[in-house]
Short mmCIF file of C-alpha atoms in Angstrom, two decimals:
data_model
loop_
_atom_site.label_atom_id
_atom_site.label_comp_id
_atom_site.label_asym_id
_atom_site.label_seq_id
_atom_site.Cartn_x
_atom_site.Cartn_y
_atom_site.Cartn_z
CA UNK A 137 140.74 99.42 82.10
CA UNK A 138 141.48 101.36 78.84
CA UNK A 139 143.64 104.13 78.79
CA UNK A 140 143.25 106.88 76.83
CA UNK A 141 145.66 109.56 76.11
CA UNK A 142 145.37 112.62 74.49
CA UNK A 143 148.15 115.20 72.68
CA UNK A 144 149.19 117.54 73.12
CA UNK A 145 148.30 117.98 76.28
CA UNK A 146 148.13 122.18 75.64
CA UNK A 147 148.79 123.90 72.26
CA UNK A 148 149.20 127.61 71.93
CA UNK A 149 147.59 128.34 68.50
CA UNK A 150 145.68 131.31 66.49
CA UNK A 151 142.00 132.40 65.97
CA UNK A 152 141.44 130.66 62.35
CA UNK A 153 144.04 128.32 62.77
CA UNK A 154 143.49 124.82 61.64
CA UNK A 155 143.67 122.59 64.76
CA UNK A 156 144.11 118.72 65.49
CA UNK A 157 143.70 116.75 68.86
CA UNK A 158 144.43 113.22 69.02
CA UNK A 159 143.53 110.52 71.23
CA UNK A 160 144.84 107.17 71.15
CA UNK A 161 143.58 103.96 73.35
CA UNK A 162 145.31 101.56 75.06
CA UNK A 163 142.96 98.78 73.56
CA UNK A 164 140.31 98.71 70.59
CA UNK A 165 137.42 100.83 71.61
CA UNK A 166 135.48 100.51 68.05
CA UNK A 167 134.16 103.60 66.84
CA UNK A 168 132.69 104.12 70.69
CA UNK A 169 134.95 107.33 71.06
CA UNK A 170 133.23 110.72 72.31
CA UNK A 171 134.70 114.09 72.21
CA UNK A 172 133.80 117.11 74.61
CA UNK A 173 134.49 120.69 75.13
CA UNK A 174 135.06 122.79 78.55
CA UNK A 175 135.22 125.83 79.70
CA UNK A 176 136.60 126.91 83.15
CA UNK A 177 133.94 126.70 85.66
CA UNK A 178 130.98 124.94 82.96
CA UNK A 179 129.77 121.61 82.43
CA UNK A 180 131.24 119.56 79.56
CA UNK A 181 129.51 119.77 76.16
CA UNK A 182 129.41 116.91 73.99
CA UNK A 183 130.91 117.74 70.87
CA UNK A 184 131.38 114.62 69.09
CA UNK A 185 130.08 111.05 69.53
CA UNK A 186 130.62 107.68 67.73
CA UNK A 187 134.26 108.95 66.15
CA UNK A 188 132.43 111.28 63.74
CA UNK A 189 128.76 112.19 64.48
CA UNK A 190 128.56 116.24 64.88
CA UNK A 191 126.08 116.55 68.16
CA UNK A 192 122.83 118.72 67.32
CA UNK A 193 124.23 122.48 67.15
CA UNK A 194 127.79 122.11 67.10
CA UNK A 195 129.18 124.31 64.12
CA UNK A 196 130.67 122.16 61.50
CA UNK A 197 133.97 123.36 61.69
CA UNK A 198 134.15 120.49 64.47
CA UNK A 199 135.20 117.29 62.76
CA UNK A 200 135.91 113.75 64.41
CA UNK A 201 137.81 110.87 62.74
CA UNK A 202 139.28 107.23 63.37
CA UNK A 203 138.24 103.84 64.94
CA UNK A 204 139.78 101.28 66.85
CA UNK A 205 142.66 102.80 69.01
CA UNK A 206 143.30 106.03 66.89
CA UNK A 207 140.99 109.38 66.63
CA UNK A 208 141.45 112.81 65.91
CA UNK A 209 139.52 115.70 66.85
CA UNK A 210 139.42 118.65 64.08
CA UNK A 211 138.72 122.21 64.16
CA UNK A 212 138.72 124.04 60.82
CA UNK A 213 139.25 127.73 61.86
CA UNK A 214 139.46 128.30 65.15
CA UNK A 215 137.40 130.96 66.40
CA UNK A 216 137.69 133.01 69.70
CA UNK A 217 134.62 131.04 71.46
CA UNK A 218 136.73 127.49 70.95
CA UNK A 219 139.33 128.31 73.64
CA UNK A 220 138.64 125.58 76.25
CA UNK A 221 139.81 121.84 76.88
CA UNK A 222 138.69 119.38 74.74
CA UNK A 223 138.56 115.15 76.25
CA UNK A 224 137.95 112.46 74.23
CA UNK A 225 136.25 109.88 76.33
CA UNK A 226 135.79 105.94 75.27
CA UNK A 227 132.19 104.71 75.85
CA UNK A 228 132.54 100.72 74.78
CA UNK A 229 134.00 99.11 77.70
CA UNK A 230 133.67 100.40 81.57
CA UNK A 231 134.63 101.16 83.27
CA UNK A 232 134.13 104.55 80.74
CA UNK A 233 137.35 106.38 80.69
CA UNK A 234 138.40 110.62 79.73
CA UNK A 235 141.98 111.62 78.32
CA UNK A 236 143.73 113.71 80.39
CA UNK A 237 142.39 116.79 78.26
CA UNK A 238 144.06 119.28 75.76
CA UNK A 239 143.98 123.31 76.59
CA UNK A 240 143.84 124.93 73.66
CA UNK A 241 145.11 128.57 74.50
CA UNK A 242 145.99 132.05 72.80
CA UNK A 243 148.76 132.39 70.90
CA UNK B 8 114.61 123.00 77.37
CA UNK B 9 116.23 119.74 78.28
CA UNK B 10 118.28 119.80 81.57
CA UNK B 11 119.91 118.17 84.28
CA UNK B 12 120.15 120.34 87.32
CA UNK B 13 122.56 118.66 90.85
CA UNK B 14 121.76 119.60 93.88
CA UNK B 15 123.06 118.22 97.34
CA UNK B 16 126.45 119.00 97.17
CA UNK B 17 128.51 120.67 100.20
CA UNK B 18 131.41 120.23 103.37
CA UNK B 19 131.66 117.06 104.97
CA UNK B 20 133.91 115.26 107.01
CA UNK B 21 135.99 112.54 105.90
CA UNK B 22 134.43 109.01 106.74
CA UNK B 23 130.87 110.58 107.17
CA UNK B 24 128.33 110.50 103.76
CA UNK B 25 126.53 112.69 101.66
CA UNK B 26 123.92 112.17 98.83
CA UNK B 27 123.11 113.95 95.51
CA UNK B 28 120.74 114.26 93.61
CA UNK B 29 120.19 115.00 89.59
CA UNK B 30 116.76 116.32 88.80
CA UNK B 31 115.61 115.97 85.04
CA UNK B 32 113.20 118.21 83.22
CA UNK B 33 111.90 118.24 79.36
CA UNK B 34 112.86 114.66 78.54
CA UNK B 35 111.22 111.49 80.01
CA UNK B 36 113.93 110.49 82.09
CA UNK B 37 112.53 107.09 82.39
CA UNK B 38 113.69 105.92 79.10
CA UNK B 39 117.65 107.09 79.35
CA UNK B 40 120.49 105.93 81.17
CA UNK B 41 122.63 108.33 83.93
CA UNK B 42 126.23 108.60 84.69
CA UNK B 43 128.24 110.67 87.34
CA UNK B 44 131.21 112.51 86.82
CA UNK B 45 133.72 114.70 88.43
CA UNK B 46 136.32 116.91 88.31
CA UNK B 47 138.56 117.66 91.24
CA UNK B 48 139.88 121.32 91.58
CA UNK B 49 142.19 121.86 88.60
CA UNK B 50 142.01 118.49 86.97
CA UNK B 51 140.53 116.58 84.38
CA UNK B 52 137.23 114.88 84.28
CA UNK B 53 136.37 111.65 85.82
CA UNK B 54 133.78 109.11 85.46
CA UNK B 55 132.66 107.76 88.60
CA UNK B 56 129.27 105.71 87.63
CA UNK B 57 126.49 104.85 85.01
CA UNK B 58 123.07 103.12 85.75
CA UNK B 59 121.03 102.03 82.59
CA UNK B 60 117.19 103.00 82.29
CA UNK B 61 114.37 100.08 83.33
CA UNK B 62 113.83 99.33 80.22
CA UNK B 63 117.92 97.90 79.90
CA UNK B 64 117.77 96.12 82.92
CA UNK B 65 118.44 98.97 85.23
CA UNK B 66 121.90 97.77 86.25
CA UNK B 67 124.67 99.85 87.53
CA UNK B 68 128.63 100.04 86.81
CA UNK B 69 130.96 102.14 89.05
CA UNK B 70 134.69 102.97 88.45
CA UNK B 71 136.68 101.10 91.29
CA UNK B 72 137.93 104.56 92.57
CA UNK B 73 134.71 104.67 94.55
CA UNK B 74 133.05 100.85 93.90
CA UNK B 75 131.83 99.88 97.37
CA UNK B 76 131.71 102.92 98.74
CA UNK B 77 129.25 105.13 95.87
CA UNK B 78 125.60 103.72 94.89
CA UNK B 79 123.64 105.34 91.99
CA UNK B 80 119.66 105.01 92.42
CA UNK B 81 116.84 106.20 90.58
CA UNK B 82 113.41 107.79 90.54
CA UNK B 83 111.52 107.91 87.50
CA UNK B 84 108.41 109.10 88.80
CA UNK B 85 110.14 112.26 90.28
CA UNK B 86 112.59 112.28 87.56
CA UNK B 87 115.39 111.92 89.49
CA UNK B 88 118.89 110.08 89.56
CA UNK B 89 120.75 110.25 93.31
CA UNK B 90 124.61 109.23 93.83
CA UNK B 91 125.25 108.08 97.54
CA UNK B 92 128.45 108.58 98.74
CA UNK B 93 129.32 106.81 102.10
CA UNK B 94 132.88 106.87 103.66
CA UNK B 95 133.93 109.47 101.87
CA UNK B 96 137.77 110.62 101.75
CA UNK B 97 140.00 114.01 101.08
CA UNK B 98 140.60 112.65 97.25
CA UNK B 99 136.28 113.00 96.80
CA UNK B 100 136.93 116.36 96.64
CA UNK B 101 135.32 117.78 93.68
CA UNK B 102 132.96 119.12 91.33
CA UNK B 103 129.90 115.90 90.58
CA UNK B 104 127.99 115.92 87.11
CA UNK B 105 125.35 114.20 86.78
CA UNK B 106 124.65 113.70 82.83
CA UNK B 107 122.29 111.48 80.39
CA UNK B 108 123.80 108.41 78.39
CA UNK B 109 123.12 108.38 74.99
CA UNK B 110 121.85 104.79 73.90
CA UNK B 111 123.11 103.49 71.00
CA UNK B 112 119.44 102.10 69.54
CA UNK B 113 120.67 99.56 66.77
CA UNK B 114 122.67 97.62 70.00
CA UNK B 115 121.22 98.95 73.33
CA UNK B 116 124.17 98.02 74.76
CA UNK B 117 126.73 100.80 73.90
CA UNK B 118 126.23 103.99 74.29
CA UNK B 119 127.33 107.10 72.48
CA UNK B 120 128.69 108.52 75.79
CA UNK B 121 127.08 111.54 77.26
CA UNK B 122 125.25 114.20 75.72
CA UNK B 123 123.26 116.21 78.54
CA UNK B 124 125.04 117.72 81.50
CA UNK B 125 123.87 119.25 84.66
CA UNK B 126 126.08 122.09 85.85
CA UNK B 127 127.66 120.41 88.37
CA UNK B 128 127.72 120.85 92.50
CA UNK B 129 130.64 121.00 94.84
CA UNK B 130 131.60 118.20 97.41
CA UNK B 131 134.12 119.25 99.75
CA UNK B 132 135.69 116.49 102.32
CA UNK B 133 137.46 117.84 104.82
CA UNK B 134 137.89 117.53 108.57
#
């Protein structure tokens, strides 16, 4: 299986703060690499998919990046609505695996 | 709207089994591909299955946390996905999503992982 790990695993950080989420796989996963946002008690929200395609009606202040083993998740200015957990999640081999998720929290 | 909306969910007893279902509504459910998730009480997400639309052979994967014991199935003339779960145990515990996999067209083989969500129902295993 590939194994997908995310850091930090929490980060304590500042409404328009510039913030970066990586996720690194155990194996080559292409450009296959999805990211999502939740919030305690929704559903996840896809965010990102293929690496670096912004999903219909995500704000562009979301930005994805990398291929192979290495991505990063980007948010420009954080804004108070973007406090949640974000999971990458590889979607070219199954069985499909999640990172462990990153809380991003209130300074 | 588009949206996936799980239903089934509740208390069971370890060993015994339970089924869900994932009920579709604006798309044509026919032509997309479903996967399961879940998410047990203060943890991270988990992919538990996927099956592929008729049209890509209609074949299933499972994660080997619950191979043997989980089968996904599908209705497309009701619109509907279901996840059976037989001998469950405590460690099923947890919130299911069911959600739509987003084909990617210029392989149909990958997909661009998941980009519909139901909100999710509650399986509790417990004696």
């Amino acid at each position: 299986d590939i194994q997908m790990t995310q850091s930090p695993s929490s980060l304590s950080t500042s409404v328009g703060d510039r913030v970066t989420i990586t996720c690194r796989a155990s194996q080559s996963v292409s450009f296959y690499l999805n990211w999502y946002e939740q919030k305690p008690g929704k559903a996840p929200k896809l965010l990102i998919f293929a690496a670096s395609n912004l999903q219909s009606g995500v704000p562009s202040r979301f930005s994805g990046s990398g291929s192979g083993t290495d991505f990063t998740l980007t948010i420009s200015s954080l804004q108070p609505d973007d406090f949640a957990t974000y999971y990458c999640q590889q979607s070219y081999r199954f069985p499909w695996t999640f990172g462990q998720g990153t809380k991003v929290e209130i300074k | 709207e588009v949206q996936l909306v799980e239903s089934g969910g509740g208390l069971v007893q370890p060993g015994r089994s339970l089924r869900l279902s994932c009920t579709a509504s604006a798309f044509t459910f026919g032509d997309d591909a479903v996967s399961w998730a879940r998410q047990a009480p203060g943890k991270g997400l988990e992919w538990v299955g996927f099956m592929r639309s008729k049209t890509h052979g209609g074949t299933t994967e499972y994660a080997a946390s619950v191979k043997g014991r989980f089968t996904i199935s599908r209705d497309d003339s009701k619109s509907i996905a279901y996840l059976q779960m037989n001998s469950l145990k405590v460690d099923d515990t947890a919130v299911y999503f069911c959600a739509r996999g987003n084909v990617d067209t210029t392989t149909n083989i990958y997909y661009y992982g998941m980009d519909v969500w139901g909100q999710g129902t509650t399986v509790t295993v417990s004696s």
